[in-house]
Tab-separated table of C-alpha atoms in Angstrom:
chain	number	residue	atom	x	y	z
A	9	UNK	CA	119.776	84.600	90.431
A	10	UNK	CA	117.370	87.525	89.847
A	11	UNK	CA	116.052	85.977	86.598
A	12	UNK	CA	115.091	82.901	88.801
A	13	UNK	CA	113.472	84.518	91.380
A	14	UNK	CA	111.696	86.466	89.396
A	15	UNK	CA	110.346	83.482	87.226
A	16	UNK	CA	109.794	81.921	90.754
A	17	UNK	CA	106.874	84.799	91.339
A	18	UNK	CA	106.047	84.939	87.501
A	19	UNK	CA	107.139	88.176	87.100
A	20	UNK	CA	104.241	89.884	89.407
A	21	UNK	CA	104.522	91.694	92.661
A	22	UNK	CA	101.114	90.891	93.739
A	23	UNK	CA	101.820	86.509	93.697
A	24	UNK	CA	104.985	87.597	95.428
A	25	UNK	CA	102.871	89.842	98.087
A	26	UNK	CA	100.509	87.019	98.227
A	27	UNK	CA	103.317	84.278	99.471
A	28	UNK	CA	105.286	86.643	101.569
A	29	UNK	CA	101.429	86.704	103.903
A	30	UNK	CA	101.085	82.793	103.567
A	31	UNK	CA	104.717	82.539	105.336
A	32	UNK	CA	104.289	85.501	107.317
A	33	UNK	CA	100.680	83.957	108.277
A	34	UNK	CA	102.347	80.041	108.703
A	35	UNK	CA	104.617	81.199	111.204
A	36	UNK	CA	102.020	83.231	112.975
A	37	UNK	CA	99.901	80.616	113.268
A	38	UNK	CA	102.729	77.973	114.928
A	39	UNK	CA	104.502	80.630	117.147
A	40	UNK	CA	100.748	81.773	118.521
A	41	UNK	CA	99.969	77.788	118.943
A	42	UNK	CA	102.913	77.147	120.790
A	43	UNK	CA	102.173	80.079	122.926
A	44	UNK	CA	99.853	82.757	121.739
A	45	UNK	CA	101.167	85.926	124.021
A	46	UNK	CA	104.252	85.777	121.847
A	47	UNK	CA	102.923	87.851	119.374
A	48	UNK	CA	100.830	90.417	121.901
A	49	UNK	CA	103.845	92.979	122.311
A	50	UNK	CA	104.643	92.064	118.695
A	51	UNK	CA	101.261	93.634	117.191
A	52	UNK	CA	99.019	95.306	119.551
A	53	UNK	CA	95.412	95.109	119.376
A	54	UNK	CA	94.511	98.663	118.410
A	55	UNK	CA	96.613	98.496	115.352
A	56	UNK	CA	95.621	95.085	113.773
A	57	UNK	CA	92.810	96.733	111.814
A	58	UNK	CA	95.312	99.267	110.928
A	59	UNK	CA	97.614	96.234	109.161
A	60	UNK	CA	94.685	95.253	107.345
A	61	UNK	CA	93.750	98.491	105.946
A	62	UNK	CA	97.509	98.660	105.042
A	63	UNK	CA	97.608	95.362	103.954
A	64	UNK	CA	94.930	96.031	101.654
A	65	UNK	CA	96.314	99.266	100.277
A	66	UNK	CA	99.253	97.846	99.377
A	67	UNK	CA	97.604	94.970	97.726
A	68	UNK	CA	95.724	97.801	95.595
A	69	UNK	CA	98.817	99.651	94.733
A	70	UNK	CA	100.650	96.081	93.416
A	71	UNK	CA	97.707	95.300	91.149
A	72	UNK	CA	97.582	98.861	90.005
A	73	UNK	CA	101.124	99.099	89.451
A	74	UNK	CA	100.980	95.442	86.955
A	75	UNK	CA	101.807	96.056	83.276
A	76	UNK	CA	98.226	96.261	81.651
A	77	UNK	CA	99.293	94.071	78.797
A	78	UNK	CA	100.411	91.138	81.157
């Protein structure tokens, strides 16, 4: 089962970073439509440009972290 999941993300941590946002970001997006103060308590204001920084460094450290001969 490992084998296929890996083979699912091709082996790299940064396409499996990559979908884990665009579900994280698809259900976002419909639980905010259906009624956006869901998420308020969820992820307060003052620390969304924290996530992104975060986001970002993390991005960083799973491109870093790729075999250089892949």
């Amino acid at each position: 089962m490992w084998c296929r999941i890996k083979r699912f993300f091709k082996d790299s941590e940064t396409i499996f970073w990559a979908r884990l946002q665009a579900v994280a970001g698809a259900v976002a997006v419909t639980v905010t439509f259906v009624d956006p103060s869901v998420l308020q308590p969820v992820i307060p204001s003052e620390w969304f440009p924290w996530l992104l920084v975060a986001n970002g460094l993390m991005t960083e450290y799973l491109r870093r972290r790729r075999e250089p001969d892949l």
